[in-house]
Every structure is written in structure tokens, then in C-alpha cells.
CSV table of C-alpha atoms and ligand atoms in Angstrom, one decimal:
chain,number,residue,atom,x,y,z
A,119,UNK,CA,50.6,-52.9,94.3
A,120,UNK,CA,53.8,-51.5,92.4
A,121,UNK,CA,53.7,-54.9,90.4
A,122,UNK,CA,50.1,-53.9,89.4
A,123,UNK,CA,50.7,-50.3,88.6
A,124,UNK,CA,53.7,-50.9,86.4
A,125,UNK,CA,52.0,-53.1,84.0
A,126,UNK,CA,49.0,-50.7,84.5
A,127,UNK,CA,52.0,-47.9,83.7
A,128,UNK,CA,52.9,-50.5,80.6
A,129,UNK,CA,49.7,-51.1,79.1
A,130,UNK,CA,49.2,-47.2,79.0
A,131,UNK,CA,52.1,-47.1,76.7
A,132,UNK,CA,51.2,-49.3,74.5
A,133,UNK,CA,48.1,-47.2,74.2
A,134,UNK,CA,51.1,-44.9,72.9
A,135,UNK,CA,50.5,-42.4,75.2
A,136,UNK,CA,53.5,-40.8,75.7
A,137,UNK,CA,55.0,-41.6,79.0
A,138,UNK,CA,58.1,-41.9,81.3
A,139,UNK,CA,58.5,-45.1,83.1
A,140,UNK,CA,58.4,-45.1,86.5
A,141,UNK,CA,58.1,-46.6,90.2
A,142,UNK,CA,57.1,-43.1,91.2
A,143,UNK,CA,53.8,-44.4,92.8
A,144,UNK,CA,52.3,-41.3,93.1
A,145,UNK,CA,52.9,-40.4,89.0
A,146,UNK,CA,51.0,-43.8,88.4
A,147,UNK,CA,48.4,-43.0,90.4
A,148,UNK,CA,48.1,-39.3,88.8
A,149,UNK,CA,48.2,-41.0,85.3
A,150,UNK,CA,45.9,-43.5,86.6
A,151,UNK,CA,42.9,-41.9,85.4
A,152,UNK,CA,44.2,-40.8,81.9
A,153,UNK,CA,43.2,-44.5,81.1
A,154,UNK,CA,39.6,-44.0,81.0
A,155,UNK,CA,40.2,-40.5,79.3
A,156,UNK,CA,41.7,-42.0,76.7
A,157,UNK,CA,39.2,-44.6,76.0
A,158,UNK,CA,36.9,-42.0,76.7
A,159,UNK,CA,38.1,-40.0,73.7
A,160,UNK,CA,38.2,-43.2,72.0
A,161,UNK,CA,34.7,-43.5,72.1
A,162,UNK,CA,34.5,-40.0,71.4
A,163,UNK,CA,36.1,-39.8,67.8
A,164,UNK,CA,34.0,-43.0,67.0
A,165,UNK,CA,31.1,-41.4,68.2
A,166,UNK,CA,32.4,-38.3,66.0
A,167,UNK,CA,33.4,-40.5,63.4
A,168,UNK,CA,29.9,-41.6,63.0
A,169,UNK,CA,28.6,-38.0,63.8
A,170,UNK,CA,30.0,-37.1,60.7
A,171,UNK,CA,28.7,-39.6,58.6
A,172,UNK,CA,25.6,-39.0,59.4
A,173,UNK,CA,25.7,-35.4,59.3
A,174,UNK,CA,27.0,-36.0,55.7
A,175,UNK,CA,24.0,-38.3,54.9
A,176,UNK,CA,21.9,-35.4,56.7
A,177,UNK,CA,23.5,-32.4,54.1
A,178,UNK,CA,23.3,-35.0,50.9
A,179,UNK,CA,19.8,-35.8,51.7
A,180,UNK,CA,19.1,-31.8,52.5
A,181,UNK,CA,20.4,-30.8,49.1
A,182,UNK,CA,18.1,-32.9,47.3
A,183,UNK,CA,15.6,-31.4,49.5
A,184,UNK,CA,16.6,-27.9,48.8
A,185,UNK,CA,16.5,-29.1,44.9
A,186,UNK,CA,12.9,-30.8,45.2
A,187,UNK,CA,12.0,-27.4,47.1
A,188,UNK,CA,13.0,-25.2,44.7
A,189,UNK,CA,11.4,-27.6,41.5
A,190,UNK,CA,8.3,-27.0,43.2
A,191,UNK,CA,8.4,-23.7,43.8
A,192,UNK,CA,9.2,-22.9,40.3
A,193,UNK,CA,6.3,-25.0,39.4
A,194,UNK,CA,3.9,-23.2,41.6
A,195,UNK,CA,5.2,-20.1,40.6
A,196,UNK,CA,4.4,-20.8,36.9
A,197,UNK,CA,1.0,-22.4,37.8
A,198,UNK,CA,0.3,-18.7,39.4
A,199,UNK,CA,1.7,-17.0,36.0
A,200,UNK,CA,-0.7,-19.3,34.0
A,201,UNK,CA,-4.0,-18.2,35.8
A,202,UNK,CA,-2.5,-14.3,35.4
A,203,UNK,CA,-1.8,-14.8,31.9
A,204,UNK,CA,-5.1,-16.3,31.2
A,205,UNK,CA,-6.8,-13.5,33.3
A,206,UNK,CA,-5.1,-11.1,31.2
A,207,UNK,CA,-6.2,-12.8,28.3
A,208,UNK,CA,-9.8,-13.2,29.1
A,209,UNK,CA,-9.4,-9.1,30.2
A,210,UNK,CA,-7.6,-7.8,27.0
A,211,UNK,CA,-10.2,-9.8,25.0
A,212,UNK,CA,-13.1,-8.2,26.7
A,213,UNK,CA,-11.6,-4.9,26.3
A,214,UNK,CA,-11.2,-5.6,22.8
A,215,UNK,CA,-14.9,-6.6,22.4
A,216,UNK,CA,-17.7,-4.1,21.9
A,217,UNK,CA,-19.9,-2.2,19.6
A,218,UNK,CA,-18.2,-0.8,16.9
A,219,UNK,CA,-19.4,3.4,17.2
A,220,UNK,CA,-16.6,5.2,15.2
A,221,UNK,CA,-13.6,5.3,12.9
A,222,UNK,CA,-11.0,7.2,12.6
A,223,UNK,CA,-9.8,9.0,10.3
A,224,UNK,CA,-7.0,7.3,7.6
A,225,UNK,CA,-3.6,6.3,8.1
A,226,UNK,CA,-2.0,5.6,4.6
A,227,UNK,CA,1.2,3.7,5.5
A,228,UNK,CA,2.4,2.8,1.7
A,229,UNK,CA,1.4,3.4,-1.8
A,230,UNK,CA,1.9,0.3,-3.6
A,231,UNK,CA,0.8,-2.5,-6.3
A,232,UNK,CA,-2.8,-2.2,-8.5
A,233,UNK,CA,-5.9,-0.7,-7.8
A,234,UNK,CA,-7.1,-3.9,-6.1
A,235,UNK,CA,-5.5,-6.0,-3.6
A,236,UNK,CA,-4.7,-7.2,-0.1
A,237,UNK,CA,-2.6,-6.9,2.3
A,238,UNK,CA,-2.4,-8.5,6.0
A,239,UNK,CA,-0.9,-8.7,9.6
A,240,UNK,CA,-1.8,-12.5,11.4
A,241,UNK,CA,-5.0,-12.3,13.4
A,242,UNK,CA,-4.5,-14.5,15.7
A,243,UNK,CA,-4.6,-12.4,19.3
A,244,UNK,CA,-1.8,-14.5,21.2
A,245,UNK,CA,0.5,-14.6,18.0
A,246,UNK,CA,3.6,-12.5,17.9
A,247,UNK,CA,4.6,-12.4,14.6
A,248,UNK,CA,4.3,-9.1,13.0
A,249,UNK,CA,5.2,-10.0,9.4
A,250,UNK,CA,3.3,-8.3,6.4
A,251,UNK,CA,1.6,-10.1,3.3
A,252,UNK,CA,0.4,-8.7,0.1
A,253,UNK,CA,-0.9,-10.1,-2.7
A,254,UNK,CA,-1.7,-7.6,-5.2
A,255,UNK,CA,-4.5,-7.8,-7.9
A,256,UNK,CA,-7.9,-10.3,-7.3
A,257,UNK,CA,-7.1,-12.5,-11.0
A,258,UNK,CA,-5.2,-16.0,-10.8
A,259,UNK,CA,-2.3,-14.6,-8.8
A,260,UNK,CA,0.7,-16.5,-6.9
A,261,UNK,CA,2.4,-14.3,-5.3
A,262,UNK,CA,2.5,-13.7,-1.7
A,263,UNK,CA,5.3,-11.3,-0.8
A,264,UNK,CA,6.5,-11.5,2.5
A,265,UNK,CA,7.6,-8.3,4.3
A,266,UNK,CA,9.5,-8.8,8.0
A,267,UNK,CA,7.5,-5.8,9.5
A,268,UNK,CA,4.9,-3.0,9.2
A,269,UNK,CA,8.5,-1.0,9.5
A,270,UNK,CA,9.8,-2.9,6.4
A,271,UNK,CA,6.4,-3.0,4.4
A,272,UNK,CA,6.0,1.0,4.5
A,273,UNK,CA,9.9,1.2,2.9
A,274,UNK,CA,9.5,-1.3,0.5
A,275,UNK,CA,12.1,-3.4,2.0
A,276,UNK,CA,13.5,-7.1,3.5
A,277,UNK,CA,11.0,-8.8,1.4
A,278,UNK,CA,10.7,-12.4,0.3
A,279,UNK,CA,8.2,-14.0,-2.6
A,280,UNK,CA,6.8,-17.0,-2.2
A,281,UNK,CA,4.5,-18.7,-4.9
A,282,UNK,CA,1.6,-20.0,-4.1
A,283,UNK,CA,0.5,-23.9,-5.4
A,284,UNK,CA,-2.3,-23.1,-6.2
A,285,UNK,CA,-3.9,-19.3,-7.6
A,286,UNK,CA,-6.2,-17.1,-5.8
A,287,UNK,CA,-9.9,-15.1,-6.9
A,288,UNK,CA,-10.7,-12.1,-5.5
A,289,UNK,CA,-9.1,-10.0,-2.3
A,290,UNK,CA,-10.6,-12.1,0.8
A,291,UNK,CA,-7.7,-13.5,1.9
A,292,UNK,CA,-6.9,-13.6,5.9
A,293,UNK,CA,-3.7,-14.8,7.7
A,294,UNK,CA,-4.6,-16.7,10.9
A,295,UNK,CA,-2.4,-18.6,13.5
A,296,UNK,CA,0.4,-19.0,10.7
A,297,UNK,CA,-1.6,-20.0,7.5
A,298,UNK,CA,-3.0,-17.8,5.2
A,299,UNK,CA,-6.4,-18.9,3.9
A,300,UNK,CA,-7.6,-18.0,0.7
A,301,UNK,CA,-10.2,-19.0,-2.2
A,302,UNK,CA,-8.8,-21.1,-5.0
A,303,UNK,CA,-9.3,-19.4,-8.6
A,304,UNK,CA,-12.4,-20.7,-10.4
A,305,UNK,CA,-13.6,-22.8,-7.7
A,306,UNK,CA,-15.6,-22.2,-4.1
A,307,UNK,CA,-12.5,-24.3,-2.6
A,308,UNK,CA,-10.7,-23.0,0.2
A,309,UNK,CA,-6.9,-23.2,0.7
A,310,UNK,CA,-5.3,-23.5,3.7
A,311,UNK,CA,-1.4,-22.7,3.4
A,312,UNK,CA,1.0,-23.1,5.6
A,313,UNK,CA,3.3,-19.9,6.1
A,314,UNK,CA,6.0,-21.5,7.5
A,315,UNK,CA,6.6,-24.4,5.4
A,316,UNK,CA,5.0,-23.4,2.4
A,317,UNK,CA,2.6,-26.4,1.7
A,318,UNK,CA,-1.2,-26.5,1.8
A,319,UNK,CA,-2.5,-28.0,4.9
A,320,UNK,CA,-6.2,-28.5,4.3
A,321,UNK,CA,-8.3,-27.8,0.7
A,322,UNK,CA,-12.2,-28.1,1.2
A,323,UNK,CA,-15.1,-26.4,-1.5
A,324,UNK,CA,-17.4,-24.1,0.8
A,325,UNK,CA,-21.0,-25.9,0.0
A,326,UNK,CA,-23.4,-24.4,-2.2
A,327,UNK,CA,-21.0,-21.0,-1.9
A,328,UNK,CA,-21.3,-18.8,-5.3
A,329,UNK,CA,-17.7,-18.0,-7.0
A,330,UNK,CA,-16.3,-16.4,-10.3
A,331,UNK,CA,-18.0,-13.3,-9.6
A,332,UNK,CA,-21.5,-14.6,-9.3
A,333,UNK,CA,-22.2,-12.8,-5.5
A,334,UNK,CA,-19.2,-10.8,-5.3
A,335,UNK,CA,-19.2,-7.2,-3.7
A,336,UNK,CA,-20.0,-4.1,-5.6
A,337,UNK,CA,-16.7,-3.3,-6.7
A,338,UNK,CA,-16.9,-7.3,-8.4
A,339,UNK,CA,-13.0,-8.5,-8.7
A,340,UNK,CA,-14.5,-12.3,-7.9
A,341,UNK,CA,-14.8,-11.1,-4.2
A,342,UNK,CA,-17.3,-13.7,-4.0
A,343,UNK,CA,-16.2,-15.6,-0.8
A,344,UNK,CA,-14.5,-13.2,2.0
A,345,UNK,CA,-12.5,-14.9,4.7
A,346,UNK,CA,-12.1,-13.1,7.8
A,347,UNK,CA,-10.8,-13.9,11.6
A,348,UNK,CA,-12.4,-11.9,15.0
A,349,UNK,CA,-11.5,-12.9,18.2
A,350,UNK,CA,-12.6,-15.5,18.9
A,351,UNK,CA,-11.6,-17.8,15.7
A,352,UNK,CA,-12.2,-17.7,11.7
A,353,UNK,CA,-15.3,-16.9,9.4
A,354,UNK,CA,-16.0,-16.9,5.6
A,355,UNK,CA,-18.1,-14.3,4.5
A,356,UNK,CA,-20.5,-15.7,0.7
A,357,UNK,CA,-23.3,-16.1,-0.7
A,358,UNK,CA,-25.8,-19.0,-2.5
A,359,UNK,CA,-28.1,-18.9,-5.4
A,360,UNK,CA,-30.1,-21.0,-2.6
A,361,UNK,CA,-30.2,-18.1,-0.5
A,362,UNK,CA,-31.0,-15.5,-3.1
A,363,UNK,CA,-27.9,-13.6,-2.8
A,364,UNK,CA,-28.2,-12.7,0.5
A,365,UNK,CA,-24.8,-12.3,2.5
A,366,UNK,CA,-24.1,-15.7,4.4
A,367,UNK,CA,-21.7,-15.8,7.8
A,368,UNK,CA,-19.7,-19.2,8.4
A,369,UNK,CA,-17.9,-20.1,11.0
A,370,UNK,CA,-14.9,-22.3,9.8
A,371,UNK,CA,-13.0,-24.9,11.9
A,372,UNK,CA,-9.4,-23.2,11.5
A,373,UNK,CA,-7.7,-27.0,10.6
A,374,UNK,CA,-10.2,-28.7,8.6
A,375,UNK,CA,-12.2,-25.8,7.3
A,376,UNK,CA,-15.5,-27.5,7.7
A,377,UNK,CA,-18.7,-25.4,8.4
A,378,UNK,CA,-19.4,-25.2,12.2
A,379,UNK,CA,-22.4,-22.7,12.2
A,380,UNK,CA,-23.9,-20.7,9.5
A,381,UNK,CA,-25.9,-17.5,9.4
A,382,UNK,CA,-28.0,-16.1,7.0
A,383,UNK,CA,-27.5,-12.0,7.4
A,384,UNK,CA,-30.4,-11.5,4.9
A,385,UNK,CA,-28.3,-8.8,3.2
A,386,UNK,CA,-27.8,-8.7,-0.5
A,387,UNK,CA,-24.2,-9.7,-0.9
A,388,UNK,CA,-24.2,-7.8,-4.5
A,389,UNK,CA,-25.0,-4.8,-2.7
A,390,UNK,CA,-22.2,-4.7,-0.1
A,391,UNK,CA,-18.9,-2.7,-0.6
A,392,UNK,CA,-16.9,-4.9,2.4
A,393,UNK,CA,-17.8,-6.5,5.3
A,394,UNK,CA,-15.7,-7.3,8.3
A,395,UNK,CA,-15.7,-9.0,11.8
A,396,UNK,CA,-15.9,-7.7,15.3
A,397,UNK,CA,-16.3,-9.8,18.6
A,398,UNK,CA,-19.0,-12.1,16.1
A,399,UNK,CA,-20.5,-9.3,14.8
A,400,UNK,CA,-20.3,-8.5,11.2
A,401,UNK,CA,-20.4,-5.0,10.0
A,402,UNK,CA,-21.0,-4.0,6.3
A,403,UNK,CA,-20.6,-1.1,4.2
A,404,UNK,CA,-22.9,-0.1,1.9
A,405,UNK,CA,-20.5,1.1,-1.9
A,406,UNK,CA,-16.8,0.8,-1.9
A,407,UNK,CA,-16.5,4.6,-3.3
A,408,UNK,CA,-16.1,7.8,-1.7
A,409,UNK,CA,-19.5,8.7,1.0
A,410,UNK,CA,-19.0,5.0,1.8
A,411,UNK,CA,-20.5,4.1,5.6
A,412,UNK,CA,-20.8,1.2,7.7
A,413,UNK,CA,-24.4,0.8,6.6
A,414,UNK,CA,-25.6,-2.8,8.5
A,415,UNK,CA,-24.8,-4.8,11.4
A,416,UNK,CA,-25.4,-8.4,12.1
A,417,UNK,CA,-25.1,-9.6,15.5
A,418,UNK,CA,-24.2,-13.5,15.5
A,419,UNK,CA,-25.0,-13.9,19.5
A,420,UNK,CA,-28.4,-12.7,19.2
A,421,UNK,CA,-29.0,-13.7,15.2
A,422,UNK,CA,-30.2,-10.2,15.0
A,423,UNK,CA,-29.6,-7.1,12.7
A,424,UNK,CA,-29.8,-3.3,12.7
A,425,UNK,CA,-29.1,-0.4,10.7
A,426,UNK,CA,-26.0,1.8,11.3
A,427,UNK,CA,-24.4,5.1,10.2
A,428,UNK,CA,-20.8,4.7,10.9
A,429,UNK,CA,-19.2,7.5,8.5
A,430,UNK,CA,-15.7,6.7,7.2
A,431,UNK,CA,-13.0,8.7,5.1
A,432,UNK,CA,-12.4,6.7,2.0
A,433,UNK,CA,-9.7,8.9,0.7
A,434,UNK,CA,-8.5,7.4,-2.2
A,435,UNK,CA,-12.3,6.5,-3.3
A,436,UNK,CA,-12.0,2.8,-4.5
A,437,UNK,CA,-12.0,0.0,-1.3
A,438,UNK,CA,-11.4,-3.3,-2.5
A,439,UNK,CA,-10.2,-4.8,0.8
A,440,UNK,CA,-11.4,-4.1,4.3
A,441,UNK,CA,-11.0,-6.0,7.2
A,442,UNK,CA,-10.2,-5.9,11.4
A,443,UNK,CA,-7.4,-7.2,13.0
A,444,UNK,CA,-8.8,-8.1,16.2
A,445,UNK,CA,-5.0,-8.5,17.2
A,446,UNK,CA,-3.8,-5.0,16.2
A,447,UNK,CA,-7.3,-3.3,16.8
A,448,UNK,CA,-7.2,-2.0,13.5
A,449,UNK,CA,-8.9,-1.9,10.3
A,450,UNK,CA,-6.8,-3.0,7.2
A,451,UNK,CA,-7.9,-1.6,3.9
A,452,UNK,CA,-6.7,-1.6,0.2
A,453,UNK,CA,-7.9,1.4,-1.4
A,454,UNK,CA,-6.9,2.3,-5.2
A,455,UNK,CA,-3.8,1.1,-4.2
A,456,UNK,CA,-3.0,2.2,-1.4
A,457,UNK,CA,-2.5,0.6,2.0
A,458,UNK,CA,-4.4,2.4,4.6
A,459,UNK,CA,-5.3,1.6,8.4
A,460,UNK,CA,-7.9,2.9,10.2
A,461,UNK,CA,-8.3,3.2,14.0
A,462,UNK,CA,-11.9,2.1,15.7
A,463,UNK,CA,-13.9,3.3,18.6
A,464,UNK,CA,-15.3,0.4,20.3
A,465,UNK,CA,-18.2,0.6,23.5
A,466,UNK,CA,-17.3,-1.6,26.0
A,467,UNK,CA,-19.8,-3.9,28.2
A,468,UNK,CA,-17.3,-5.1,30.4
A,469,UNK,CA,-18.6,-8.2,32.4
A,470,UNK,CA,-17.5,-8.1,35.9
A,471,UNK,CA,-17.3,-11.1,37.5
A,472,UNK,CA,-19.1,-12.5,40.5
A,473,UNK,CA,-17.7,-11.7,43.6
A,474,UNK,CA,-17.1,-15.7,44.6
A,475,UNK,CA,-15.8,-17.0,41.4
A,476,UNK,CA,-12.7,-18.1,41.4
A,477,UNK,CA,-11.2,-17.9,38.2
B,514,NAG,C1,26.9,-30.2,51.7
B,514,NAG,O1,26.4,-30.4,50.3
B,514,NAG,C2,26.7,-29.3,49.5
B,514,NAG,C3,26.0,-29.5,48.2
B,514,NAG,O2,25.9,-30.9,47.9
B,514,NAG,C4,28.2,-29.1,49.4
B,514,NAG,O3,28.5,-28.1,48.5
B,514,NAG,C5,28.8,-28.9,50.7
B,514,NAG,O4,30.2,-28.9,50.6
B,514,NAG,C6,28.4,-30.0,51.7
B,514,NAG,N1,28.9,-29.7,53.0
B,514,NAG,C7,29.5,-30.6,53.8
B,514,NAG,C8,29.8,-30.1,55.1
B,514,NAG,O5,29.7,-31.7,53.3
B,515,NAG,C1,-2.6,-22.2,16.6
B,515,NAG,O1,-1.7,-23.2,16.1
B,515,NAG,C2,-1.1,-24.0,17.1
B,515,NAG,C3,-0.1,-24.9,16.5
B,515,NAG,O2,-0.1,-24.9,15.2
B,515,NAG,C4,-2.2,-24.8,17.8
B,515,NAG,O3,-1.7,-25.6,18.8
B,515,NAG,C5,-3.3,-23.9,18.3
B,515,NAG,O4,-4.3,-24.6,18.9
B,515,NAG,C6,-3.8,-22.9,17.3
B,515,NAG,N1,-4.7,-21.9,17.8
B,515,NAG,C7,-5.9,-21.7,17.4
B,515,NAG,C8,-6.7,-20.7,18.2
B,515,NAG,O5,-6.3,-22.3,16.4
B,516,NAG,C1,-15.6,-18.5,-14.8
B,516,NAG,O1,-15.9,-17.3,-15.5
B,516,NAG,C2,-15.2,-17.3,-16.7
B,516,NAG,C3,-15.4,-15.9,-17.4
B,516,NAG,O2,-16.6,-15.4,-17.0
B,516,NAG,C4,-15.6,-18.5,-17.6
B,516,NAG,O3,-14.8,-18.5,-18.8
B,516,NAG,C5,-15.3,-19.8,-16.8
B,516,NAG,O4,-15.8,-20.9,-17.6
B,516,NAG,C6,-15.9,-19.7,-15.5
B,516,NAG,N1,-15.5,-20.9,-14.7
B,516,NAG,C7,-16.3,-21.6,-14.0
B,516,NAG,C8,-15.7,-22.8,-13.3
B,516,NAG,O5,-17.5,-21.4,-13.9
């Protein structure tokens, strides 16, 4: 038995477990069951050993968890701010729409250039650039001056000039999405120019479309062909020998300038001081000097017309530019140069949508 537990009492050392040799039988068999402790703890740390791994596998594979979590989070979270962004859109673009019942009175905010000329913000609803172009006078001109603000415009400073390739007739000119469109001098073709890198995009002649003052508007200037923009895209505003003179409404395709759809407003074009564009409806004055009133009204949805009495103060008695920014909600005008805004009243249909729709 002694022989036994010594070599018992042995082996446990060499399982370096600190221990004093000796016969003592009773210390042997106390230390006796220290053995199986210690392969118990044995096991243990492996087990632990192996714990850890895995509870290191467990937090790697948790962190990419967290990561794929939070991706799509973010990604539903912008998915939710894309519906509310285009429900705001859709809202602030039915709020801008309506009948056009009043304007107010005039907000002059520079006196600058020649009797005739234009001047314009970008139309374009969604767009946030707020620079301010002129181009003074209707004859042959190049020169588009660039102005970094309304701020800037109404001090006369932080300008740029740019020269246009080709030169421009009459005062029609519109700045949409971050081209300006005008008509090309001498011709019915329509420019588009880039604002940003200075080259012309598209060039197209608007079919059958009078020019070189053959339909322009009363005040002449070779306003023959007016481009405008409303919200809901771009329109040129002419007239025919075909058609007899009477004012014709185009939609334009904003990148290739083709025709889309065409209306015939039945309105002399001759006897039209300005026209401009709300919500597709196209409201024209009838002189460009002083009693001057929004006179006609041509509703594209309906292909209808009507006559209206919408009184205006045409302070400085000679209009040679008028038309809405659907973006500002404003009405831009160049008159005897001057550069004047007006403010509009607008009667609102709001649609309201059906209970179960779900956008
Ligand atoms: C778990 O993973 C995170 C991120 O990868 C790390 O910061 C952290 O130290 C890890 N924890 C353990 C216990 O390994
Ligand atoms: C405005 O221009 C951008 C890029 O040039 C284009 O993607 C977008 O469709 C344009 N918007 C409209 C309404 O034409
Ligand atoms: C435009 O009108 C001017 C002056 O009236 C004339 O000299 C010129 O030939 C006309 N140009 C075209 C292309 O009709």
C-alpha cells in the first residue's frame, strides 16, 4: 500500500504540484484526491481555453453584425427621408400651383444697364444656386454677366462676364437646371448653354417659329420667341406666319430642345406686352406701358382661355421683360432699366389625397 502511494505521491510531483515527500500515510491519502482536482482543472483551462476562442469568434462575428446592422439602418433611414423629401416636394409644388388673382406692388432691387434687357435667377424648383444673370440690351449681345447673389447683383458687385459663342435677339432668355437658353440672333435657333462649363449643349431651329422681329411683342426688340420655365419643366412662347400671328405655347424637352406638345393660344402675339408661365398656365399682358394688366389666360390642362383683369404697377412705364420664377415665387421684370420683382397671390386647389394611398 505504502509502495503504491509513494509512487502515487511521485507521480503527483511530477505533475509539479508542489509537495513534500512523505511516508506520512495519512498526508497521501489527504493529497490523494488533489489528483483528479488537478486534472480536473486541466480540463477546465482547456475547456476555457476553447471558451475563449470561441467567445472571440462570437465578438468578431458580432461586430460585423453590429456593422451590417447599422448599414442597414442607415439605409432605411435614408429610404424614409426619400419618401419625406418627395412628399415635401410633391406639397411645396402644389402649394406653389394655383390661379394667379393678384400682384403686388413693385420691388425695384437695382437700377442698371439700357432700357431693354433681362435679367434671371435659375428656375429650376430643386436647384440651389442663387446666382444672378443679366444680359442687357435685345441686339446681337454676348455678354452674360454673372453676379454670385441677389445680395451681390443689387450692389453691383462679385461679378464675372462670360461671352457667349454665339449672340442673342430679343429679351426671352430663361436659366433652367444650369443652362441658360436663349434664341440665336437672326435665326428661330435655340441655344442651349451650359453655365458651368461655358459650352453650348444642344442648338435646334424652333419649326415654322417667326424671328427678326416678325411676331415680336408690342414693345418689338426681336422678342419674337420667349422662353420660359414653370414648374413643371420648360416652354417657348412664338408665333407662325402659319398660324396668323397668333401666340403659340411649346413645350420643350430641356436636353434636346425638340417640341413635345404645342398649343395654339389664339392670341395675337403682336398684341401682347409679356407673357409668362404658371403651373402650365400662360398669362399675358395686354401693352408693356404704364395701365398695363394681365389681360388673357390660357390654361394648357384644359386647352381653354379666359379673360382676366389682373392690375399691376408698372412704375417705370416700359416692360421689356417679364417672367415667374416658379422657384422664388416671384415675378422678374426689366422695366426701362430697371430691375424690379413683383410678389403674386396665387388660389390654391390643394388635392388631398385618398385616405388609402400610400404614397
Ligand atoms: C470585441 O471586438 C471589439 C471590436 O472588434 C473590440 O474592440 C473588443 O476589444 C473585442 N472584445 C474582446 C473581448 O475581444
Ligand atoms: C437637371 O440636370 C441634372 C444633371 O444635369 C439631371 O440629372 C436632371 O434630370 C435635370 N432635371 C431636370 C428637371 O431636367
Ligand atoms: C433680319 O432683319 C434685318 C433688318 O430688318 C435684315 O437686314 C436681315 O436680312 C434679316 N435677316 C434675316 C435672316 O431675315
Amino acid at each position: 500500500y505504502e509502495i503504491i502511494s509513494l509512487r502515487f505521491v511521485m507521480q503527483l510531483q511530477s505533475d509539479l504540484v508542489p509537495l513534500h515527500l512523505s511516508t506520512n500515510v495519512s498526508f497521501v491519502s489527504q493529497c490523494r484526491p488533489l489528483r483528479a482536482l488537478v486534472g480536473r482543472l486541466r480540463t477546465d483551462v482547456g475547456q476555457l481555453e476553447a471558451l475563449k476562442e470561441e467567445m472571440q469568434r462570437l465578438n468578431d462575428s458580432l461586430s460585423v453584425l453590429q456593422e451590417r446592422f447599422t448599414l442597414h439602418h442607415y439605409q432605411q433611414l435614408q429610404q424614409r427621408e426619400f419618401i419625406l423629401q418627395r412628399h415635401l416636394h410633391s406639397c411645396s409644388s402644389q402649394l406653389g400651383c394655383g390661379l394667379l388673382t393678384g400682384i403686388s406692388a413693385p420691388l425695384t432691387i437695382r437700377s442698371s444697364g439700357s432700357r431693354f434687357g433681362s435679367w434671371m435667377m435659375d428656375s429650376l424648383i430643386d436647384s440651389t444656386d442663387n446666382r444672378v444673370w443679366v444680359m442687357d440690351g435685345y441686339f446681337k449681345g454676348r455678354r452674360l454677366v454673372e453676379y454670385q447673389s441677389l445680395g451681390d447683383f443689387a450692389t453691383g458687385q462679385n461679378f464675372i462676364v462670360h461671352h457667349l459663342p454665339h449672340p442673342w435677339a430679343g429679351t426671352g432668355h430663361v436659366v433652367y437646371n444650369g443652362s441658360l437658353y436663349y434664341n440665336k440672333h437672326h435665326s428661330n435657333v435655340l441655344v442651349r448653354y451650359d453655365l458651368t462649363s461655358g459650352g453650348v449643349l444642344q442648338q435646334r431651329p424652333l419649326a415654322q417659329a417667326g424671328f427678326n422681329n416678325t411676331f415680336p411683342y408690342s414693345w418689338g426688340g426681336s422678342s419674337d420667341i420667349d422662353l420660359m420655365a414653370d414648374e413643371t419643366g420648360l416652354w417657348a412662347v412664338y408665333s407662325s406666319i402659319g398660324r396668323g400671328g397668333n401666340m403659340l405655347l411649346s413645350r420643350l424637352h430641356p436636353d434636346s430642345l425638340e417640341v413635345l406638345r404645342s398649343w395654339d393660344t389664339g392670341f395675337s402675339k403682336r398684341s401682347a406686352g409679356e407673357a409668362f408661365l404658371i403651373c402650365g398656365s400662360l398669362y399675358v399682358t395686354n401693352s408693356h406701358l404704364a395701365g398695363a394688366k394681365v389681360h388673357f389666360t390660357f390654361h394648357t390642362a384644359s386647352a381653354s382661355y379666359e379673360y382676366t383683369d389682373i392690375a399691376f404697377h408698372n412704375q417705370y412705364s416700359h416692360i421689356s421683360m417679364l417672367d415667374y420664377n416658379p422657384r422664388i415665387r416671384a415675378l422678374y421684370t426689366w422695366n426701362n432699366g430697371h430691375q424690379v420683382l413683383y410678389d403674386i397671390t396665387l388660389l390654391h386647389f390643394i388635392r388631398t389625397r385618398h385616405a388609402n394611398s400610400t404614397d
